[in-house]
Short mmCIF file of C-alpha atoms in Angstrom, two decimals:
data_model
loop_
_atom_site.label_atom_id
_atom_site.label_comp_id
_atom_site.label_asym_id
_atom_site.label_seq_id
_atom_site.Cartn_x
_atom_site.Cartn_y
_atom_site.Cartn_z
CA MET A 1 0.00 0.00 0.00
CA ASP A 2 2.90 2.38 0.73
CA VAL A 3 4.42 1.83 -2.73
CA LEU A 4 1.01 2.35 -4.36
CA THR A 5 0.43 5.58 -2.44
CA ALA A 6 3.92 6.90 -3.19
CA GLY A 7 3.58 5.99 -6.88
CA ALA A 8 0.17 7.64 -7.11
CA LEU A 9 1.50 10.82 -5.55
CA LEU A 10 4.73 10.89 -7.58
CA HIS A 11 3.71 9.56 -11.01
CA ASP A 12 3.42 13.05 -12.54
CA ILE A 13 6.25 14.73 -10.59
CA GLY A 14 8.04 15.38 -13.88
CA LYS A 15 5.34 17.90 -14.78
CA LEU A 16 7.04 20.26 -12.31
CA GLY A 17 9.89 20.55 -14.81
CA ALA A 18 7.84 20.02 -17.95
CA TYR A 19 5.50 22.97 -17.42
CA SER A 20 5.68 26.48 -16.07
CA ILE A 21 2.73 28.38 -14.68
CA ASP A 22 2.36 31.99 -15.69
CA LEU A 23 -1.21 32.95 -16.51
CA ALA A 24 -1.78 29.45 -17.80
CA PRO A 25 0.36 26.30 -17.92
CA GLN A 26 2.99 26.43 -20.66
CA ILE A 27 5.33 23.69 -21.74
CA THR A 28 9.01 24.29 -20.97
CA LEU A 29 11.92 23.44 -23.23
CA TYR A 30 12.59 20.37 -21.05
CA GLY A 31 8.94 19.38 -21.29
CA ALA A 32 9.01 19.67 -25.08
CA VAL A 33 12.25 17.78 -25.70
CA ILE A 34 12.40 15.36 -22.74
CA ASP A 35 8.75 15.09 -21.48
CA HIS A 36 7.40 14.56 -17.99
CA ILE A 37 7.91 10.80 -17.66
CA PRO A 38 11.71 10.74 -18.02
CA LEU A 39 11.96 14.06 -16.16
CA GLY A 40 9.94 12.59 -13.30
CA TYR A 41 11.97 9.40 -13.21
CA SER A 42 15.19 11.43 -13.06
CA MET A 43 13.81 13.65 -10.28
CA PHE A 44 12.67 10.61 -8.31
CA MET A 45 16.01 8.82 -8.73
CA ASP A 46 17.87 11.91 -7.48
CA PHE A 47 15.60 11.94 -4.43
CA ALA A 48 16.01 8.18 -3.87
CA ARG A 49 19.82 8.47 -3.96
CA LYS A 50 19.87 11.56 -1.75
CA TYR A 51 17.78 9.85 0.93
CA ASP A 52 19.23 6.35 0.42
CA LEU A 53 15.84 4.81 -0.34
CA ASP A 54 15.69 1.02 -0.34
CA GLU A 55 16.62 -0.41 -3.75
CA ASN A 56 13.47 -2.53 -4.13
CA ILE A 57 11.19 0.33 -3.15
CA THR A 58 13.08 2.64 -5.53
CA LEU A 59 12.61 0.16 -8.36
CA ALA A 60 8.90 -0.34 -7.62
CA ILE A 61 8.12 3.39 -7.46
CA GLY A 62 10.36 4.13 -10.45
CA HIS A 63 8.46 1.48 -12.41
CA ILE A 64 5.15 3.20 -11.59
CA ILE A 65 6.53 6.53 -12.82
CA VAL A 66 7.81 5.17 -16.15
CA SER A 67 4.77 2.98 -16.84
CA HIS A 68 1.88 5.17 -15.71
CA HIS A 69 0.64 6.02 -19.22
CA GLY A 70 -0.12 2.33 -19.62
CA LYS A 71 0.94 1.75 -23.22
CA LYS A 72 4.01 2.54 -25.26
CA GLU A 73 1.90 4.37 -27.83
CA TYR A 74 0.70 6.63 -24.99
CA GLY A 75 4.28 7.49 -23.99
CA SER A 76 5.23 4.88 -21.42
CA PRO A 77 8.72 3.46 -22.00
CA VAL A 78 7.53 0.20 -20.40
CA LEU A 79 4.17 -1.41 -19.67
CA PRO A 80 2.90 -1.59 -16.08
CA SER A 81 3.82 -4.96 -14.66
CA THR A 82 3.08 -4.81 -10.92
CA PRO A 83 -0.31 -4.52 -9.24
CA GLU A 84 0.64 -1.04 -7.98
CA ALA A 85 1.69 0.14 -11.45
CA LEU A 86 -1.47 -1.32 -13.00
CA ILE A 87 -3.63 0.53 -10.46
CA VAL A 88 -1.89 3.89 -10.97
CA SER A 89 -2.02 3.49 -14.75
CA ALA A 90 -5.73 2.59 -14.69
CA ALA A 91 -6.51 5.54 -12.39
CA ASP A 92 -4.52 7.90 -14.62
CA GLU A 93 -6.41 6.70 -17.71
CA LEU A 94 -9.75 7.04 -15.93
CA ASP A 95 -8.82 10.59 -14.90
CA PHE A 96 -8.02 11.38 -18.55
CA LEU A 97 -11.32 9.92 -19.79
CA ILE A 98 -13.36 11.83 -17.22
CA TYR A 99 -11.53 15.02 -18.23
CA CYS A 100 -12.42 14.29 -21.89
CA TRP A 101 -16.05 13.57 -20.97
CA ASP A 102 -16.30 16.77 -18.96
CA SER A 103 -14.70 18.93 -21.66
CA ALA A 104 -17.01 17.45 -24.34
CA TYR A 105 -19.99 19.31 -22.87
CA PRO A 106 -19.89 23.09 -22.87
CA ALA A 107 -23.12 24.58 -21.46
CA ASP A 108 -26.27 22.69 -22.52
CA GLU A 109 -25.02 20.55 -25.38
CA LEU A 110 -26.63 17.52 -26.95
CA SER A 111 -26.59 14.36 -24.91
CA LEU A 112 -24.24 12.61 -27.38
CA SER A 113 -20.93 14.33 -27.93
CA GLU A 114 -18.96 14.62 -31.13
CA TYR A 115 -16.32 11.93 -31.62
CA ASN A 116 -13.40 12.56 -29.26
CA GLY A 117 -10.20 11.49 -31.03
CA PRO A 118 -7.86 11.29 -28.01
CA ALA A 119 -10.42 9.22 -26.07
CA GLN A 120 -11.41 7.27 -29.22
CA ARG A 121 -15.12 7.47 -28.49
CA ARG A 122 -18.22 9.61 -28.30
CA PHE A 123 -19.48 10.51 -24.83
CA TRP A 124 -23.02 10.34 -23.61
CA LYS A 125 -24.44 12.76 -21.07
CA THR A 126 -27.55 11.35 -19.43
#
């Protein structure tokens, strides 16, 4: 449970270096050319070395960070292969789909949305 919680809290830590917040979030040079997954893994590994984190825990949390997008075509260098990584990846995907559903309905739109390419589906508002 501790690894799952840590992975859930840290999976997007690389976004701290990948984006800057002025009036609105903007991608940084590091975000554009490295992206948040490898940035986050690097940040986490620096932290793990600095605080001498247990090697197995470091590997388990690092795996969650690098696999949290769930599929290689979605940007994960590896596929989730532990229960903790599978849970974080599934929660991250669900968060994305709910965001897509919510953004598909400005004001009082029709109950069936237009096709949403990133989510690969139409959404239905009951």
